[in-house]
Coordinates of C-alpha atoms and ligand atoms in Angstrom, one line a residue:
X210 CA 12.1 -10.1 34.2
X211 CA 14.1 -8.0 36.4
X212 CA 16.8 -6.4 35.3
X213 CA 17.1 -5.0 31.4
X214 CA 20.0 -6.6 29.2
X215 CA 22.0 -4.8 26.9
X216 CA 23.6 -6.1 23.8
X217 CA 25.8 -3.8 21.8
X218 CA 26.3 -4.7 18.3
X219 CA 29.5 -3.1 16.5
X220 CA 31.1 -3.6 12.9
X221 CA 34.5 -3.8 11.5
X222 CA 36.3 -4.3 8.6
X223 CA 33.8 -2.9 5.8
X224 CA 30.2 -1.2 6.3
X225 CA 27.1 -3.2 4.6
X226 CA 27.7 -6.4 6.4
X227 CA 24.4 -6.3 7.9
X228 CA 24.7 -5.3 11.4
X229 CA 21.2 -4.7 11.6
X230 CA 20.1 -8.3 10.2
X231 CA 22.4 -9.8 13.1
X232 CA 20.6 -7.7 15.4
X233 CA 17.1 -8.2 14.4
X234 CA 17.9 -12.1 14.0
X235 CA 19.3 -12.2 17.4
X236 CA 16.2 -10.2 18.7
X237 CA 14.1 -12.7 17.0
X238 CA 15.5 -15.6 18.6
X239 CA 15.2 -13.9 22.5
X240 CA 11.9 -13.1 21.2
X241 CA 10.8 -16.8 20.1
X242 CA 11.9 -17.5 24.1
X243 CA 9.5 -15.0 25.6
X244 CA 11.4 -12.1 25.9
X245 CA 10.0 -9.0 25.1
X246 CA 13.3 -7.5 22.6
X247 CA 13.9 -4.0 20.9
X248 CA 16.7 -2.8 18.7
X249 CA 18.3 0.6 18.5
X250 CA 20.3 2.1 15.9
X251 CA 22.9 4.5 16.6
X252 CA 24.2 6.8 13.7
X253 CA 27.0 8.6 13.9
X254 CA 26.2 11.4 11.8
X255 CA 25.2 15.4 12.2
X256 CA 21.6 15.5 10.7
X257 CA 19.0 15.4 13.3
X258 CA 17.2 12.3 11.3
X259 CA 17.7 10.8 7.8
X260 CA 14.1 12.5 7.0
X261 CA 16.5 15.5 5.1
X262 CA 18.8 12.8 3.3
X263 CA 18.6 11.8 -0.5
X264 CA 17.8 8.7 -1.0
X265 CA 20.7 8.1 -3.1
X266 CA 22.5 8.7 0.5
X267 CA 21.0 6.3 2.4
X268 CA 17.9 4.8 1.0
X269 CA 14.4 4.5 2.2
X270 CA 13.7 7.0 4.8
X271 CA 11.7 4.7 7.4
X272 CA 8.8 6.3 9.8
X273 CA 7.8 5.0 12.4
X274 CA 3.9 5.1 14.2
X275 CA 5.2 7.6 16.4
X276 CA 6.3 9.7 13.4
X277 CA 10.1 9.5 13.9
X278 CA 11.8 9.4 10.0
X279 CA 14.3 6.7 10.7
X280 CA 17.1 4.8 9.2
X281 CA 15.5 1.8 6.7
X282 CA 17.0 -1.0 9.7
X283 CA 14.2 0.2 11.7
X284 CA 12.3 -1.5 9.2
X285 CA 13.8 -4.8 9.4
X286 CA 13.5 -4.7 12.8
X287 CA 10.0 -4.0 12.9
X288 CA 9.4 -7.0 10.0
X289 CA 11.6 -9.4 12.0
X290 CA 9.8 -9.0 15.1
X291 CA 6.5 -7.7 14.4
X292 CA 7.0 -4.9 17.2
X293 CA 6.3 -0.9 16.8
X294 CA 9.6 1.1 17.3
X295 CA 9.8 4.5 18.2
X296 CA 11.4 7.8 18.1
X297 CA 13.7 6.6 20.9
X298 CA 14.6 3.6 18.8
X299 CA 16.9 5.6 16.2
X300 CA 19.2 8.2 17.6
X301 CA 21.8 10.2 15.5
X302 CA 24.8 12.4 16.6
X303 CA 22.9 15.3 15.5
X304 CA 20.0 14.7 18.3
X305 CA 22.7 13.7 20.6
X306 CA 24.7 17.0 20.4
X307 CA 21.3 18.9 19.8
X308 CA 20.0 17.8 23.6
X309 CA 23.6 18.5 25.0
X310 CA 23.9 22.3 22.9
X311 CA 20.2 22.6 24.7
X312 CA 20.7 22.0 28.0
X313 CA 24.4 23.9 27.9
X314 CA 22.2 27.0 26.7
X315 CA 19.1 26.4 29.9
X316 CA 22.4 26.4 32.2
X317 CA 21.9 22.8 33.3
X318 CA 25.8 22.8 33.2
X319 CA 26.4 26.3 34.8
X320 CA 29.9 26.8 35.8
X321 CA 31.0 23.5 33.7
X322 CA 33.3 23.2 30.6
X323 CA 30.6 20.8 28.2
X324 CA 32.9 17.8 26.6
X325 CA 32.3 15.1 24.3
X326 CA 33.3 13.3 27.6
X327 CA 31.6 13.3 29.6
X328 CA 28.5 15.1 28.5
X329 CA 27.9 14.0 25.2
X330 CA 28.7 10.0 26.2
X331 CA 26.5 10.6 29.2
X332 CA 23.6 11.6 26.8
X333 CA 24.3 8.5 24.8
X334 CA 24.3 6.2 27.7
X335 CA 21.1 8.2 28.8
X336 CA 19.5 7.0 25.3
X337 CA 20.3 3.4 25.4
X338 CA 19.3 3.0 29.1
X339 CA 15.8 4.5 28.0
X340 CA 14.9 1.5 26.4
X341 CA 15.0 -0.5 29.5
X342 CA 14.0 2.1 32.2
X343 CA 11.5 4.1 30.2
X344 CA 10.0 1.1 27.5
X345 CA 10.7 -1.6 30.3
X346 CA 12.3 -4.3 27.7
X347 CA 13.8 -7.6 28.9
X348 CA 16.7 -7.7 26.1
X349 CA 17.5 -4.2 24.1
X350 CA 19.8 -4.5 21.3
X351 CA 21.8 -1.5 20.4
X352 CA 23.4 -1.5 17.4
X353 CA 26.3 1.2 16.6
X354 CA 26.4 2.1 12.9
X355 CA 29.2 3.0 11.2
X356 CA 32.6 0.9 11.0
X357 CA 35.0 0.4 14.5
X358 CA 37.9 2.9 14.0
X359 CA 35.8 5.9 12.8
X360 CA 36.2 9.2 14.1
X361 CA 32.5 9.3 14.4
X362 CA 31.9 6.2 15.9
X363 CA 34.5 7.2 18.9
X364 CA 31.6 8.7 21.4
X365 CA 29.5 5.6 21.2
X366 CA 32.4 3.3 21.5
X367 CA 33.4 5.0 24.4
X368 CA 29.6 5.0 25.6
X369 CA 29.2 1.6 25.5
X370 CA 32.5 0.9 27.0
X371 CA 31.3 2.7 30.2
X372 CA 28.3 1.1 30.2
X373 CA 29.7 -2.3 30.1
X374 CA 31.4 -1.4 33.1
X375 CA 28.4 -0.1 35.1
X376 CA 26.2 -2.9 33.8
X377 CA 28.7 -6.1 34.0
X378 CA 27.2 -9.1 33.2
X379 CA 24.1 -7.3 32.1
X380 CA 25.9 -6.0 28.9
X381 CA 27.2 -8.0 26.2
X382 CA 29.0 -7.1 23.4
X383 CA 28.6 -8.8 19.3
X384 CA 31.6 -7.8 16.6
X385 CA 30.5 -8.3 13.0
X386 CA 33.4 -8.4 10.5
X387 CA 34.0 -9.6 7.1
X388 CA 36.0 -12.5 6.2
X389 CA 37.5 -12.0 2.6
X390 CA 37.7 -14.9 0.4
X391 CA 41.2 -14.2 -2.5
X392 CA 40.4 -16.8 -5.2
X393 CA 43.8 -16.6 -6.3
X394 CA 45.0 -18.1 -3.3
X395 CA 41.6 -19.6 -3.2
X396 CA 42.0 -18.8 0.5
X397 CA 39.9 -17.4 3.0
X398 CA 41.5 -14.5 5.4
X399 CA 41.0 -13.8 9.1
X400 CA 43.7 -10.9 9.1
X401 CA 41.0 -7.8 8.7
X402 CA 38.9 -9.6 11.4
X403 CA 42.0 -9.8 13.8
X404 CA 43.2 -6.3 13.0
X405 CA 39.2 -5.1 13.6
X406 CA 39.3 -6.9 17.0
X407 CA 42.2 -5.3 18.1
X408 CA 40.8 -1.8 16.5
X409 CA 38.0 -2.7 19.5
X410 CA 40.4 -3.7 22.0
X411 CA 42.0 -0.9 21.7
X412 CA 39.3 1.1 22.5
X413 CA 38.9 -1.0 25.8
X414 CA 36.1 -3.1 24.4
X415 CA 36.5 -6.9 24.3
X416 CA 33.4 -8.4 22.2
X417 CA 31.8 -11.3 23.5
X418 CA 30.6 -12.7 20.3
X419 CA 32.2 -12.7 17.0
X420 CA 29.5 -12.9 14.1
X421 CA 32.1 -13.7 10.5
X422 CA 30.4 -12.7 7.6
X423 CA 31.7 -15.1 4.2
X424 CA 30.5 -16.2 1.2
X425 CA 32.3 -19.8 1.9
X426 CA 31.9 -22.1 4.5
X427 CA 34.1 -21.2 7.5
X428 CA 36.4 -24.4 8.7
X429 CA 36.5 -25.4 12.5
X430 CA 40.0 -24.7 12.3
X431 CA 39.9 -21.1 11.0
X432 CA 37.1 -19.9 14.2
X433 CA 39.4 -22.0 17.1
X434 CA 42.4 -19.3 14.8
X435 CA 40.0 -16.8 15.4
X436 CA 38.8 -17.4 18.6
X437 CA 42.4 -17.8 20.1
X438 CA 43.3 -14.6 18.3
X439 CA 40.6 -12.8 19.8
X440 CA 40.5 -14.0 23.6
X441 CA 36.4 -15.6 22.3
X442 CA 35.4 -18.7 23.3
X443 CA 35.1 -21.0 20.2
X444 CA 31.4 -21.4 19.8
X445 CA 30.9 -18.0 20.2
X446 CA 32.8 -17.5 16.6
X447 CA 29.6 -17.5 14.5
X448 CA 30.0 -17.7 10.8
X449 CA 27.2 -15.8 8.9
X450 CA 27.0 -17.1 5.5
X451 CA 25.6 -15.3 2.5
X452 CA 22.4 -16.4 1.9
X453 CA 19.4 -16.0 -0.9
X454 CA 16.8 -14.5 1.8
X455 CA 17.6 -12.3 5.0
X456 CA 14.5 -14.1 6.5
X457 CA 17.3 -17.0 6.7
X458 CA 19.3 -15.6 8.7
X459 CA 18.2 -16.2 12.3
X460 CA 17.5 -19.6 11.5
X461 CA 21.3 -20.0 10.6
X462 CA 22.1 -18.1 13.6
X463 CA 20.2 -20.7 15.5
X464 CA 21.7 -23.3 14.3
X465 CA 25.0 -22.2 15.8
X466 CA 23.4 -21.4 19.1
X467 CA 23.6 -17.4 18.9
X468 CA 20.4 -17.0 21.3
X469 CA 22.3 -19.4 24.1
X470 CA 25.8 -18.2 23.8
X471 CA 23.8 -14.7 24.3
X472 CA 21.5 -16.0 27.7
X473 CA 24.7 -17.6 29.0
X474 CA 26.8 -14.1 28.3
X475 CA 24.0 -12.3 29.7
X476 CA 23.3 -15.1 32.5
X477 CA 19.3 -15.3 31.2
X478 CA 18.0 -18.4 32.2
X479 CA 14.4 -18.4 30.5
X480 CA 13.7 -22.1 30.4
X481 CA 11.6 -21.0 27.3
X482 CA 12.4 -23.7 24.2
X483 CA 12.9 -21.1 21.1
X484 CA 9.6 -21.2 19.3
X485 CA 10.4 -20.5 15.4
X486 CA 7.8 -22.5 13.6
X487 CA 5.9 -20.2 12.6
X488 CA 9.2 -18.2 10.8
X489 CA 9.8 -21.7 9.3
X490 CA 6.4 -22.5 8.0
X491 CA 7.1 -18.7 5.9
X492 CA 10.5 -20.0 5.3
X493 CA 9.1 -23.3 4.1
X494 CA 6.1 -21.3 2.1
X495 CA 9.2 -19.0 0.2
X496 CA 11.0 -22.0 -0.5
X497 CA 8.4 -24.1 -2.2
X498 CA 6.6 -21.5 -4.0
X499 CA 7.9 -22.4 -8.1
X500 CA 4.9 -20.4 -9.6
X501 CA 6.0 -16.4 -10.4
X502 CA 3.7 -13.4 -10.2
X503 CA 5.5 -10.3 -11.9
X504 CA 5.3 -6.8 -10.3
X505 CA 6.4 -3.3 -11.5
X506 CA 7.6 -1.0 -9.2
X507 CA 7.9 2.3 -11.2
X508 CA 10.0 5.2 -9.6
X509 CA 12.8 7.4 -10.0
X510 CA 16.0 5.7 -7.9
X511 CA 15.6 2.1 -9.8
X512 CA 19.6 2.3 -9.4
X513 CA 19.2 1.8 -5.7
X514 CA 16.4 -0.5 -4.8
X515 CA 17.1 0.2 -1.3
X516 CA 15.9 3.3 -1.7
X517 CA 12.3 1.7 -2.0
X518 CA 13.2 -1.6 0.8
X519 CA 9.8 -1.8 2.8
X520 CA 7.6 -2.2 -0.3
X521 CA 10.4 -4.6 -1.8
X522 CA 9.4 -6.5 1.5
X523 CA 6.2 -5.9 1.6
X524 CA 5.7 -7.4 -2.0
X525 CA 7.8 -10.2 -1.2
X526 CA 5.7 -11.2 1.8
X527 CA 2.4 -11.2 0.3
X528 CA 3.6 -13.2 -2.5
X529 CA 4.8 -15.3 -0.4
X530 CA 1.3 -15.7 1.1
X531 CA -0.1 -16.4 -2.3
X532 CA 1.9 -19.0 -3.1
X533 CA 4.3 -17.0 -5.8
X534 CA 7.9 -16.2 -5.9
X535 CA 7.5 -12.2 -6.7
X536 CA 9.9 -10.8 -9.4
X537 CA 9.9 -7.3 -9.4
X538 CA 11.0 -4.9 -11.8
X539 CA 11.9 -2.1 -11.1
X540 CA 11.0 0.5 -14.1
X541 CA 12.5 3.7 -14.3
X542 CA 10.4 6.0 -14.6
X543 CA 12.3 9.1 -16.5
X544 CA 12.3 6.5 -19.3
X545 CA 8.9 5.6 -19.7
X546 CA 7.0 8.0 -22.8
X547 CA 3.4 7.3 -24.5
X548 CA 5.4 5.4 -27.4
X549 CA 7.4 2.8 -24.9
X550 CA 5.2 2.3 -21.8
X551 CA 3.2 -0.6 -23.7
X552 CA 6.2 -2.3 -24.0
X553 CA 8.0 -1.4 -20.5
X554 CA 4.6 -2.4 -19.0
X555 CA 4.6 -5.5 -21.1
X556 CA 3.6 -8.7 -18.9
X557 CA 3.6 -7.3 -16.3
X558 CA 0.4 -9.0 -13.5
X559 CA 0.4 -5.9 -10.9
X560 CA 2.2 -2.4 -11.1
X561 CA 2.8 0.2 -8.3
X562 CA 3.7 3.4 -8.7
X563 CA 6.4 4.3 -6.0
X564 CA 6.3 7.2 -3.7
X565 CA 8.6 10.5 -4.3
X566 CA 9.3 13.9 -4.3
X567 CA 10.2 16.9 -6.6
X568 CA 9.3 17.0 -10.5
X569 CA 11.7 14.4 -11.6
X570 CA 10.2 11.3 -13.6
X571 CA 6.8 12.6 -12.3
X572 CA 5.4 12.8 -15.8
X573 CA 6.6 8.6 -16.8
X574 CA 4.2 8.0 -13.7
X575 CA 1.4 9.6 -15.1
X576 CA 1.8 7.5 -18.4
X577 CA 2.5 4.1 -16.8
X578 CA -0.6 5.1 -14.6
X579 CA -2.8 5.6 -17.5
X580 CA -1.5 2.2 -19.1
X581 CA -2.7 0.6 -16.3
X582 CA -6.3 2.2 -16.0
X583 CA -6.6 1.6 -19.8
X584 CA -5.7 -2.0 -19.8
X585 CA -7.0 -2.8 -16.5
X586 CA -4.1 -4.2 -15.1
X587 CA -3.7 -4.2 -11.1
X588 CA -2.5 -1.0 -9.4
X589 CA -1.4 0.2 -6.1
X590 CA -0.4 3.9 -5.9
X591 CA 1.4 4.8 -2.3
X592 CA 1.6 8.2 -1.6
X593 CA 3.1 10.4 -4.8
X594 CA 1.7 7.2 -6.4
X595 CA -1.6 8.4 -5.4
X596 CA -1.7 11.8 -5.7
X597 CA 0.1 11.1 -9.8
X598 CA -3.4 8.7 -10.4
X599 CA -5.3 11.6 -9.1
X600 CA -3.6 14.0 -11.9
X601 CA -3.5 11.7 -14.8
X602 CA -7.2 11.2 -14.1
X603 CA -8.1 14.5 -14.4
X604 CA -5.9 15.3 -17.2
X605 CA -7.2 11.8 -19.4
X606 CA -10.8 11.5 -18.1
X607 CA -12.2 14.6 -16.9
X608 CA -10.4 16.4 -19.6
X609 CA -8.1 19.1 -17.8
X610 CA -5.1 19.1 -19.4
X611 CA -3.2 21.3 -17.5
X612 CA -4.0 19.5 -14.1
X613 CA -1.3 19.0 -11.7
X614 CA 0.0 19.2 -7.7
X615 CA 1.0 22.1 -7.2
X616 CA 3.9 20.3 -5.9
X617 CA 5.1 20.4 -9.6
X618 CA 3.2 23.1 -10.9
X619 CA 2.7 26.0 -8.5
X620 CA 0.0 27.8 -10.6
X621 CA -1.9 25.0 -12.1
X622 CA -5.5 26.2 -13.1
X623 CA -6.3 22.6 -11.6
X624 CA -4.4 22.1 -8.2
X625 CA -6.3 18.7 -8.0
X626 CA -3.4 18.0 -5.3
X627 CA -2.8 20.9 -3.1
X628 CA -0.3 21.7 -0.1
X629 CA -2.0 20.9 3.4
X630 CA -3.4 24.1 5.0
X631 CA -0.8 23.4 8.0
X632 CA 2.1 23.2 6.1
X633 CA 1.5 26.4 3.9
X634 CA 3.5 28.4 6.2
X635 CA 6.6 26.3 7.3
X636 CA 9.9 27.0 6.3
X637 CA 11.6 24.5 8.6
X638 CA 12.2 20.8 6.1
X639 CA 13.1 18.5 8.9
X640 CA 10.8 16.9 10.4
X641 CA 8.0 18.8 9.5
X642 CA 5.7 16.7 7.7
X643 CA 2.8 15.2 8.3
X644 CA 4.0 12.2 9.4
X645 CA 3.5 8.6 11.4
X646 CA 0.1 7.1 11.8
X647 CA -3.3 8.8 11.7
X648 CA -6.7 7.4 11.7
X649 CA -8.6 6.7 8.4
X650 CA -12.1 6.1 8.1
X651 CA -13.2 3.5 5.0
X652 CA -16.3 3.2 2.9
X653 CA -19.1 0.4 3.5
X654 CA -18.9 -1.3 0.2
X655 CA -15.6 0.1 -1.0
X656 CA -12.2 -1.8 -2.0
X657 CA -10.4 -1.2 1.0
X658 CA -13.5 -2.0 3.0
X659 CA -13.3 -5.5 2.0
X660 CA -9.5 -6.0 2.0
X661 CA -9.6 -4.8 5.5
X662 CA -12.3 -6.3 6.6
X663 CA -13.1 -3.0 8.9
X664 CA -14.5 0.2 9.2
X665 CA -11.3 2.4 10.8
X666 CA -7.8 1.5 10.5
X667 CA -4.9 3.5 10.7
X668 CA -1.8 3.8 8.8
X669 CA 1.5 5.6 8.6
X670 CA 2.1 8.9 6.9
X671 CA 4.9 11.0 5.2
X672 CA 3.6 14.2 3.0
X673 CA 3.2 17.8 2.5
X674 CA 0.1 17.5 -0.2
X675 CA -2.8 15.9 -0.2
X676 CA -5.8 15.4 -2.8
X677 CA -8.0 18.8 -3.0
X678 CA -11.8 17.9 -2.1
X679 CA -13.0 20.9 -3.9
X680 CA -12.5 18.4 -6.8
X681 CA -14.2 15.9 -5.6
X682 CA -17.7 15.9 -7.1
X683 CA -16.3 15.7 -10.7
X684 CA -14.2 12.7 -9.3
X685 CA -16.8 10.2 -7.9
X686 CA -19.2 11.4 -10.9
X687 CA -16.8 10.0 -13.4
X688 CA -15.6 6.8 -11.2
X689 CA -12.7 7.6 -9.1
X690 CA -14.3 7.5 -5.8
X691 CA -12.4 8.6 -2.1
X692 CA -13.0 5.5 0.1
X693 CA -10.9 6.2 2.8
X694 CA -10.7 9.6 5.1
X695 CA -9.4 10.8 8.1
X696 CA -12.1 10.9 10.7
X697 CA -11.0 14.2 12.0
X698 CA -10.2 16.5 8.7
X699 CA -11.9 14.7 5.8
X700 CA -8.5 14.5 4.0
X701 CA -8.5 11.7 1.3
X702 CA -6.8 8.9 2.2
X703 CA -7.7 6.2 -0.6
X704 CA -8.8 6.5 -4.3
X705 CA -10.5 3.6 -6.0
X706 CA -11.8 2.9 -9.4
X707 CA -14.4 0.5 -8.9
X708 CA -15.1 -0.3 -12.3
X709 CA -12.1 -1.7 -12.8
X710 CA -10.2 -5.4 -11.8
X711 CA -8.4 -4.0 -8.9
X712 CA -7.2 0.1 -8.6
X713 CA -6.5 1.5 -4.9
X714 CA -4.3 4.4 -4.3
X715 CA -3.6 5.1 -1.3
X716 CA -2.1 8.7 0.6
X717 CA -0.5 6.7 3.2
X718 CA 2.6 4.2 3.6
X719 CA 1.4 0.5 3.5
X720 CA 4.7 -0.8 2.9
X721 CA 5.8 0.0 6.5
X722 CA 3.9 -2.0 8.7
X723 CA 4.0 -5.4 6.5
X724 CA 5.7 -7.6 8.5
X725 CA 6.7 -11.2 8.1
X726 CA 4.1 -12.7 10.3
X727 CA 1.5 -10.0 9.6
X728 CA 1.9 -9.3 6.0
X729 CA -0.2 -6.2 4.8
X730 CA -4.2 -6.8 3.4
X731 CA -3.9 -4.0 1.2
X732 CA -0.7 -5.9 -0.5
X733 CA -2.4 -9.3 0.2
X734 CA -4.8 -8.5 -2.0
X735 CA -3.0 -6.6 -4.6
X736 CA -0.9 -9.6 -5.6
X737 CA -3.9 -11.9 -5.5
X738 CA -5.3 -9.6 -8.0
X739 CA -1.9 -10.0 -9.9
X740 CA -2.2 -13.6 -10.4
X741 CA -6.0 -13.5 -11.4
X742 CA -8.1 -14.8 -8.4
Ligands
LIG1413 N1 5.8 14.7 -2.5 C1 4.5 14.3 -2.1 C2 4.1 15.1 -0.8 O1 4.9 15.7 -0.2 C3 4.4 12.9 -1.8 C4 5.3 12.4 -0.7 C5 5.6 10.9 -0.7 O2 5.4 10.2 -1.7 N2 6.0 10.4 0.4 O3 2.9 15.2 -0.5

């Protein structure tokens, strides 16, 4: 295809409405066409990345291949279309000013006063533009977080608005807003909606598409309100109804024609049919699975599962695989001791211990870790997960008591988990991790081997520490063997205990890169180990 379209997605009315389901729906449908679609997700806030940001903040930090730490949409995007994003598919206000404060201090502006406009819109534009001119996408699909009428929001509003301009037809714009539903009146109300429209219009934008998020069905006569309110044609007020899986979503969005209302804004005419059986047959698989398989998920921010969205996923689609409706539980783990974890634990098929930082409910992993080796019961460890199997195993089996990261305890006499050589002497925290993919070199014979069905795969990364090989002979001669390790600098990637039904810990991030259509092996397997087969 010739020429690049641009979508701009924008909210209004409350955050949360799930901008970036729309998106990655809408994406899916070009995609199930033949076109080759992205997403980006502008943030309008200072920090350079969300990598610095508490969970409690703003939930999973995502990482992409690339090694970008990411807003968690990335995520969905990368599950809804089973593409690879990018640094340049997340950018926040802080990188934008950051490149601008740069190139003000080289003297790339010499002689000129450096505004918000138009320096720091051009750098926007400059962003979204990338997509089409650098990646070479058919349909990009920028989505501008935060809520019309921000302060923050202003530069990318204005961005976009220039673009539209330069791009006409080319550039399209979708408004998500809420519709309210007052059960006093038992009334459903388009006010907010109008009021965010004109927010938009005000700001010289007039959206193309209106996407009304409601729990109730919307009548016919409340979009032609709408769309005569808003200067939108009728069928291009979509309602998007709340909805027991987000997988659902682009199949609703089908159903009202989003993906042609979009080709005829854009003037695409791919003569493609959209192809979504394969998204159906999952639909069709979550749907008819009855059957349950019970996971833990143990970690520290149980108040906020979002905080832990890509193995949520990741769960859900391998159970979905095996035929079984996945309830997970989400323990936390600051409550577990030796007296309760047998009942916490309790009937439980599979438990994973979650990734993390810092001290905090460090030592409830280490107990609900030794429940599980005891009583054989399946476990995945991911990443803290890992390296907390690797401590409670020396502290229960090889008998050091005292054995620790040095993460938690800076003068263990048994760092069995130690701080990277490279990272010993950076001060910096953003963004200096070891992060994104690296290769990693399994076994013959192992676990993983089998699950994978290969020799070298290579998986996605976000740490500081790592397991301490000087250990390593004690390990394998009591039965916690390393079956996976980077090619280049032997660092332990996977832990397995053989002996037992089904125990693999991994260093690395599974969870990121199970998508709908390519669900992960390593979490495959897991939950067929749950369910006994
Ligand atoms: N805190 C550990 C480290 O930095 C584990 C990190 C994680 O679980 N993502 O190595």
């Amino acid at each position: 295809m010739a020429e690049t379209r641009y979508v701009f997605v924008t909210g209004g009315v409350a955050s949360s409405l799930g901008k970036g389901i729309i998106s990655a729906s809408l994406a899916k449908l070009l995609q199930s066409r033949g076109y080759n679609v992205t997403i980006q997700k502008l943030d309008p806030y200072l920090n350079i990345d969300p990598g610095t940001l508490n969970p409690y903040e703003h939930g999973e930090c995502y990482v992409t291949e690339d090694g970008a730490e990411t807003d968690l949409d990335l995520g969905h995007y990368e599950r809804f279309l089973n593409i690879r994003t990018s640094q340049d598919n997340n950018v926040t206000t802080g990188r934008i000013y950051k490149s601008v404060i740069e190139k003000e201090r080289r003297g790339d502006y010499l002689g000129k006063t450096v505004q918000i406009i138009p320096h720091i819109t051009d750098e926007i534009k400059r962003r979204i533009m990338l997509m089409g001119t650098q990646h070479k996408y058919d349909v990009v699909i920028t989505e501008i977080g935060g809520t019309v009428g921000d302060i923050e929001s202003l530069p990318y509003i204005e961005a976009v608005r220039q673009l539209k301009w330069e791009l006409g037809r080319r550039a399209m714009f979708i408004h998500l807003t809420l519709v309210p539903y007052l059960s006093a009146s038992k009334e459903l109300k388009t006010k907010p909606t109008q009021h965010s429209v004109k927010a938009l219009l005000e700001e010289g934008i007039q959206p193309d598409i209106l996407v009304l998020r409601s729990e109730h069905e919307l009548s016919e006569n409340l979009r032609r309100k709408v769309a005569l309110f808003c200067n939108v044609d009728p069928d291009a007020v979509i309602q998007s109804i709340d909805v027991d899986t987000i997988y659902k979503v682009p199949l609703l969005m089908k159903e009202q024609n989003l993906d042609e209302i979009a080709m005829r804004k854009l003037q695409l005419t791919g003569e493609n049919e959209c192809d979504m059986s394969k998204w159906q047959s999952f639909i069709d698989k979550m749907d008819s699975a009855t059957e349950v398989v019970r996971i833990g998920l143990v970690g520290k921010y149980v108040e906020l599962p979002d905080a832990y969205k890509s193995i949520l996923e990741a769960v859900h689609h391998a159970a979905t695989y095996n035929n079984r409706k996945a309830k997970i539980e989400l323990i936390h783990s600051e409550s577990l001791t030796e007296e309760n974890v047998g009942k916490k634990l309790k009937g439980l098929q599979g438990v994973i211990v979650a990734p993390g930082f810092g001290n905090r409910g460090t030592e409830g992993k280490i107990i609900a870790i030794r429940y599980v080796r005891e009583n054989n019961i399946p476990f995945l460890g991911i990443c803290l997960g890992m390296q907390m199997a690797v401590v409670e195993f020396a502290r229960n089996v090889l008998g050091w008591k005292k054995a620790n990261s040095t993460e938690m305890d800076h003068a263990t006499q048994w760092p069995v988990i130690d701080i990277m050589e490279d990272q010993k002497n950076i001060t910096n925290k953003g963004g200096t991790m070891r992060l994104g993919a690296y290769d990693c070199k399994l076994r013959e014979g192992s676990k993983a081997y089998e699950i994978y069905g290969k020799a070298n795969v290579r998986e996605r990364h976000r740490h500081r520490y790592e397991y301490n090989s000087k250990f390593l002979k004690d390990y394998e001669a009591a039965g916690m063997v390393a079956t996976g390790t980077n090619p280049d600098t032997g660092l332990v990637e996977i832990m397995e205990i053989p002996t037992l039904k089904w125990y693999v810990c991994c260093q690395f991030h599974p969870e990121y890169s199970s998508t709908v259509l390519a669900p992960h092996p390593l979490f495959l397997s897991f939950v067929r180990a749950a369910i006994g087969e």
